[in-house]
Short mmCIF file of C-alpha atoms in Angstrom, two decimals:
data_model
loop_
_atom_site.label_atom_id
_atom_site.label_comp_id
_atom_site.label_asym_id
_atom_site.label_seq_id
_atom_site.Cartn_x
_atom_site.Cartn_y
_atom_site.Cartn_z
CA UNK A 1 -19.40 21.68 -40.15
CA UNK A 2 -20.21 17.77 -39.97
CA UNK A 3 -18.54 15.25 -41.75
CA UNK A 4 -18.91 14.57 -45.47
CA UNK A 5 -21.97 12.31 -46.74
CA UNK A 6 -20.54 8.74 -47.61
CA UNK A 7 -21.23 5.64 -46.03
CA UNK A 8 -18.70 3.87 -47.52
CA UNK A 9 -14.78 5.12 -48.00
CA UNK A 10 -12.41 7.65 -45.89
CA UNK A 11 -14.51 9.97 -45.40
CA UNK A 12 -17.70 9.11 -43.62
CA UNK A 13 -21.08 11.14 -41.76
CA UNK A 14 -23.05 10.61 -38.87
CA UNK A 15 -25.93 8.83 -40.49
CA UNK A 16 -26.74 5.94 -42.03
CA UNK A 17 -27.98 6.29 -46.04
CA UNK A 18 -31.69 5.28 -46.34
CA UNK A 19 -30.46 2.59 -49.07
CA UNK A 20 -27.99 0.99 -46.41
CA UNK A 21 -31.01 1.21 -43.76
CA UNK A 22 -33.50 -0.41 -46.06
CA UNK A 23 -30.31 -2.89 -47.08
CA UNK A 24 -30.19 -4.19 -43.37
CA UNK A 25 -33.49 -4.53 -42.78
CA UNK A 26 -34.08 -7.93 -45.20
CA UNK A 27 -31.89 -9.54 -42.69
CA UNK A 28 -34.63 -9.51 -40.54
CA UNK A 29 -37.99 -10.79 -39.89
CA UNK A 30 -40.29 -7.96 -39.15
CA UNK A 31 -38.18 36.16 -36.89
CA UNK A 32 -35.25 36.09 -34.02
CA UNK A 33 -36.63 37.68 -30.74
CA UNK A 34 -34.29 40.09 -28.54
CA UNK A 35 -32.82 38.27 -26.10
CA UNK A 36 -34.00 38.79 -22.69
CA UNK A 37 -32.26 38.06 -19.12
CA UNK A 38 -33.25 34.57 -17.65
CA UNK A 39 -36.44 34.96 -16.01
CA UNK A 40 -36.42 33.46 -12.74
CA UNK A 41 -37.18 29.26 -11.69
CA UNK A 42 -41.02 30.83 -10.37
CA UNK A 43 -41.84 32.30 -13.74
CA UNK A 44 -40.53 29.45 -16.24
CA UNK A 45 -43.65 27.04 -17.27
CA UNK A 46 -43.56 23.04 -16.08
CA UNK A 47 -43.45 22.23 -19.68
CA UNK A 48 -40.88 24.76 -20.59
CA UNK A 49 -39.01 22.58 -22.92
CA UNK A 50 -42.09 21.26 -24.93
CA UNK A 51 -43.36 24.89 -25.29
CA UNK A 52 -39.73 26.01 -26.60
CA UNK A 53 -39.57 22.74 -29.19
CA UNK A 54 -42.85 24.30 -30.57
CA UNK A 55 -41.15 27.77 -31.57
CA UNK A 56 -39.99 28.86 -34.47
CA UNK A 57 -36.02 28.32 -34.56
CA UNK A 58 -34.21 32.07 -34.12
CA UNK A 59 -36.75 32.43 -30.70
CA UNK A 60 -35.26 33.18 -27.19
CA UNK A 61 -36.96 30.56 -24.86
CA UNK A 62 -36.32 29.82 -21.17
CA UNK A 63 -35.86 26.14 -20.42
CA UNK A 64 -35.07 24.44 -17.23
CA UNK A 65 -35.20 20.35 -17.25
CA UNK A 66 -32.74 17.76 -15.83
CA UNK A 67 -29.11 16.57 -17.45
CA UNK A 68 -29.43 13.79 -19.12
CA UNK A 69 -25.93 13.89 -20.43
CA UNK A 70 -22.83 15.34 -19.28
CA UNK A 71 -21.40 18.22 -20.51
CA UNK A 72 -18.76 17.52 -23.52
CA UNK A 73 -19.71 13.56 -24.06
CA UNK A 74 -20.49 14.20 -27.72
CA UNK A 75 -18.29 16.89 -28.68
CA UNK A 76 -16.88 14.59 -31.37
CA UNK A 77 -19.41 15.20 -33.68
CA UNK A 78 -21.34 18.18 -32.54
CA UNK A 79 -18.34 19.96 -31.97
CA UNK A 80 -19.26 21.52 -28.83
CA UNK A 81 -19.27 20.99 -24.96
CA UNK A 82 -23.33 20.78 -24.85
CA UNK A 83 -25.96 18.55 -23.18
CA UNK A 84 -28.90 17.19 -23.02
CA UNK A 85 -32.17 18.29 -21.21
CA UNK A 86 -35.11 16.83 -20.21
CA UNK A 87 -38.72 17.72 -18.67
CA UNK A 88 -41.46 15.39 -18.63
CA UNK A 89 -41.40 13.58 -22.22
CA UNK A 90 -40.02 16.27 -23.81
CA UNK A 91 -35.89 17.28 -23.82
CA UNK A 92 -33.85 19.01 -26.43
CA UNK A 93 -29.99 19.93 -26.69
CA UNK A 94 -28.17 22.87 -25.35
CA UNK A 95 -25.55 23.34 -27.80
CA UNK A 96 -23.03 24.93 -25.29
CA UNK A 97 -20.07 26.19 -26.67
CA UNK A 98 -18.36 26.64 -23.09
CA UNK A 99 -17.71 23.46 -20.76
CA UNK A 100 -20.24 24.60 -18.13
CA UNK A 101 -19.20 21.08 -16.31
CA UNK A 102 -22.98 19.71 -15.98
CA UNK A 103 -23.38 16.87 -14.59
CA UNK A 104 -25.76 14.10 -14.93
CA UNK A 105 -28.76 14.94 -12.85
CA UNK A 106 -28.25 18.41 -12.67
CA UNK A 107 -31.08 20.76 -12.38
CA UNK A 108 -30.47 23.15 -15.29
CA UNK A 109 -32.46 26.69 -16.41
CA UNK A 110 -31.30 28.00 -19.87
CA UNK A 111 -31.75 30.65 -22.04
CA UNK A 112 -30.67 31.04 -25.38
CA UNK A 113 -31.83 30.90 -28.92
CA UNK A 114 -33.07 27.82 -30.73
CA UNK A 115 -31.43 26.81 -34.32
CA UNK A 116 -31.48 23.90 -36.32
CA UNK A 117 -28.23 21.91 -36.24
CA UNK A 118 -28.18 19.64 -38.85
CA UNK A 119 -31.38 18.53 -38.34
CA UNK A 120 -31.34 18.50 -34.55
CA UNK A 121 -33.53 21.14 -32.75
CA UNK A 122 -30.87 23.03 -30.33
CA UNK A 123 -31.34 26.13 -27.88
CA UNK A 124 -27.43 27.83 -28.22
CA UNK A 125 -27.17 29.31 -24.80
CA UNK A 126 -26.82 32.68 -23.62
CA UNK A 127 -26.91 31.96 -19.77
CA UNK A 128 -26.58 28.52 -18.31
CA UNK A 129 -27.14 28.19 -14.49
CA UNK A 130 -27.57 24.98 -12.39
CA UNK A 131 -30.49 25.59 -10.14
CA UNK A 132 -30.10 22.13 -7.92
CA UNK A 133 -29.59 18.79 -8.63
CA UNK A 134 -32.32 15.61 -8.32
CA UNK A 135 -32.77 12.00 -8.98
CA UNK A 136 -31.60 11.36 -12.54
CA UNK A 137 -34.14 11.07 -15.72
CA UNK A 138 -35.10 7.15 -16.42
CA UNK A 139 -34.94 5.77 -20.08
CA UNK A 140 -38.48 5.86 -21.94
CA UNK A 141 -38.32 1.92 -23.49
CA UNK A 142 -39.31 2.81 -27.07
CA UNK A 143 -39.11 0.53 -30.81
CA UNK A 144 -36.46 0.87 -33.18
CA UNK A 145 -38.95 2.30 -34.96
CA UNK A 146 -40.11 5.17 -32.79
CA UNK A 147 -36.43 6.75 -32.92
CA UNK A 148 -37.53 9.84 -34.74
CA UNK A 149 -39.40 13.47 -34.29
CA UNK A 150 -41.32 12.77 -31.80
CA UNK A 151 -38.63 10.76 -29.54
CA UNK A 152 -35.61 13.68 -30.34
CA UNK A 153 -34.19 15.36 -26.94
CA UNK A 154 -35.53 12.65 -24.80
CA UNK A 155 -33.06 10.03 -23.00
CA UNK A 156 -34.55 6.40 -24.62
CA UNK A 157 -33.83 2.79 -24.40
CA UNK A 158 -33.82 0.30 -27.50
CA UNK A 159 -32.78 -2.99 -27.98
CA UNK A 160 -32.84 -5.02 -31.69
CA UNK A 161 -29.96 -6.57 -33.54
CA UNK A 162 -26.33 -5.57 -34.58
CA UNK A 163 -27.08 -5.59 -38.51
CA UNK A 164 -24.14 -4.58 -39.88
CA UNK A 165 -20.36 -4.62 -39.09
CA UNK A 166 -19.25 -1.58 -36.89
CA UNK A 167 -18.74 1.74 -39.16
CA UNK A 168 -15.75 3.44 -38.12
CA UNK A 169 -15.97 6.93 -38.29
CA UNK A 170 -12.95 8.20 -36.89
CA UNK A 171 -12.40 10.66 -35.65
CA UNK A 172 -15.89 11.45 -34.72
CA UNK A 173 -17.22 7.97 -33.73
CA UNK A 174 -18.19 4.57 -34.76
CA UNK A 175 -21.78 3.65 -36.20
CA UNK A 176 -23.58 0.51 -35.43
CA UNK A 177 -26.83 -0.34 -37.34
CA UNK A 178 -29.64 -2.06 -35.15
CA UNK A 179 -32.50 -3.42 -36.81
CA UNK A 180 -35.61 -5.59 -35.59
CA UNK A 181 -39.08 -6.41 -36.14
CA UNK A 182 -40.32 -3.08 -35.28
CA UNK A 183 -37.80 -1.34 -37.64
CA UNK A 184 -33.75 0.12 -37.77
CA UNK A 185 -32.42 2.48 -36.02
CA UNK A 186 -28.60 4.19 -36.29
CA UNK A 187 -26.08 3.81 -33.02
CA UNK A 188 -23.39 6.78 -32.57
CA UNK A 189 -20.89 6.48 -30.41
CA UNK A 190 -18.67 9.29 -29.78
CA UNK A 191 -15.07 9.12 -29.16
CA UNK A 192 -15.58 11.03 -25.88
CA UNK A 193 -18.18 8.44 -24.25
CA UNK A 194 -15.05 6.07 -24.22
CA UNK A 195 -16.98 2.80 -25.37
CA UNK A 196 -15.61 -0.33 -26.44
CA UNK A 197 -17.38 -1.56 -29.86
CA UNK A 198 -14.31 -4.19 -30.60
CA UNK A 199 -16.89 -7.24 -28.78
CA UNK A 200 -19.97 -5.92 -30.75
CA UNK A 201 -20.47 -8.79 -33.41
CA UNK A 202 -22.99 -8.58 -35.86
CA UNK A 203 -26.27 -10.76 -35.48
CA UNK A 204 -25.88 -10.41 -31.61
CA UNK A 205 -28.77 -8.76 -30.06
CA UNK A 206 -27.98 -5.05 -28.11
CA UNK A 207 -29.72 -3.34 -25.79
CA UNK A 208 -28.56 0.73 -25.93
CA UNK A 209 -29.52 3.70 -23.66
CA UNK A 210 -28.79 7.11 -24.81
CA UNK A 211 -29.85 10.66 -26.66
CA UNK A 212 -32.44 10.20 -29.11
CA UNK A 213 -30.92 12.97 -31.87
CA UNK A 214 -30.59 13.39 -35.27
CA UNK A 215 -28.20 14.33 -38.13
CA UNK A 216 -29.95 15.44 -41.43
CA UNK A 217 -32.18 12.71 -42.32
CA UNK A 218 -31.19 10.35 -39.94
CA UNK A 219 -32.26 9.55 -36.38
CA UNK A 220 -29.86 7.97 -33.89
CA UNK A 221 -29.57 7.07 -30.84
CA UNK A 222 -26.52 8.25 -28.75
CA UNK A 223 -25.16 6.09 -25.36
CA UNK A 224 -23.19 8.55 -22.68
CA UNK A 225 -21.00 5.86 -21.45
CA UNK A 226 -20.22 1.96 -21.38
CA UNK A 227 -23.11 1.60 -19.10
CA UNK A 228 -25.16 2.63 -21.99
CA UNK A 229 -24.10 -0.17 -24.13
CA UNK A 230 -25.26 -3.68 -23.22
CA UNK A 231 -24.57 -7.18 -24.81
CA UNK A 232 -28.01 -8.52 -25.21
CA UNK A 233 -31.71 -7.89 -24.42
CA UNK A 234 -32.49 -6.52 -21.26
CA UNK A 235 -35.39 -5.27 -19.38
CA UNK A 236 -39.23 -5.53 -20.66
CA UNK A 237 -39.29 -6.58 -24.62
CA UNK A 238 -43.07 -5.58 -24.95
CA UNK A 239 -42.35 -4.08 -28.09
CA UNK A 240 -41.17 -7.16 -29.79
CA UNK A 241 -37.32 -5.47 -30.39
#
């Protein structure tokens, strides 16, 4: 079970309220099928992971995509050793409950059942088998406000400003709200991804690479490592962040 819903007090929950979100903002312009063994890398579709997001949740599916994360990084707060996994545009989060020690980059077929996980589409995983590894997924650049359905699963890059004093949420992470002219969107940072937040000031602008999930009514967007996490805005700003 995931933390208790309060923003503000000892006991917090990954996600932001709507009330604090729309708070920060003025500071800125702007039926379960049998399960079946994995069918072999030949017989699983190109777009396995966007056909499997488009079943109903208690379905066996067949995925195979690319790590995007390691295996463990957020077990904070999902309370498991999973990952992420990514095909094309579309990726989704094996909610392993064994450390199957994947690896960024790693070529990955699953099967398993999908279920809704506080919000978050997962497959839970009956087999997981790395297939091969290849050149690790890039970051889609996306708006603060294009964290949502359509961007969940996929590894993303935003970049706005800190809007709010770091939230921590020990021990399951620290929150930072982001906000810019194209919208808000909530930061979680696991304990696991060992990142510094102390030098994150609010009104400095951030640029953050990570797992574009969700916990009940909030979407987030969750860096792997330090790397993730960068003082500033960097790379193309074409969407006005």
């Amino acid at each position: 079970m995931f933390r208790d819903s309060v923003l503000a007090g000892p006991v917090l929950r990954r996600g932001v309220t709507a009330l604090a979100v729309a708070a920060a903002a003025t500071m800125f312009v702007g039926t379960a099928a049998t399960a079946e063994p994995a069918a072999v890398v030949g017989e699983v579709s190109a777009d396995s992971i966007a056909a499997a997001r488009a079943q109903a949740i208690g379905t066996t599916v067949t995925v195979v995509g690319t790590a995007t994360t390691p295996s463990g990084v957020f077990e904070s707060s999902f309370y498991d050793k999973g990952f992420g996994l990514q095909s094309g545009n579309s990726g989704i989060y094996i909610s392993d409950p064994n450390n199957s020690g994947i690896a960024l980059g790693d070529q990955v077929q699953v099967t398993g059942v999908l279920a809704d996980q506080e919000g978050l589409l997962v497959v839970r995983p009956t087999a997981v088998e790395v297939i091969g590894t290849t050149t690790q997924i890039s970051p889609a650049r996306v708006p603060l406000n294009a964290i949502g359905e359509g961007s969940e699963g996929r590894l993303v890059t935003v970049s706005g400003i800190v809007s709010g004093p770091v939230v921590d949420d020990l021990p399951y992470g620290h929150k930072i709200l982001v906000s810019g002219v194209d919208g808000n969107t909530v930061i979680f940072v696991n304990t696991q991804t060992g990142i510094d937040v102390d030098a994150i000031a609010v009104g400095r602008p951030i640029t953050v690479t990570g797992f574009s999930g969700q916990y009940a009514s909030t979407y987030e967007v969750l860096p792997r490592s330090e790397a993730d996490v960068q003082q500033g805005f960097t790379g193309s700003l074409s969407f006005g962040s």
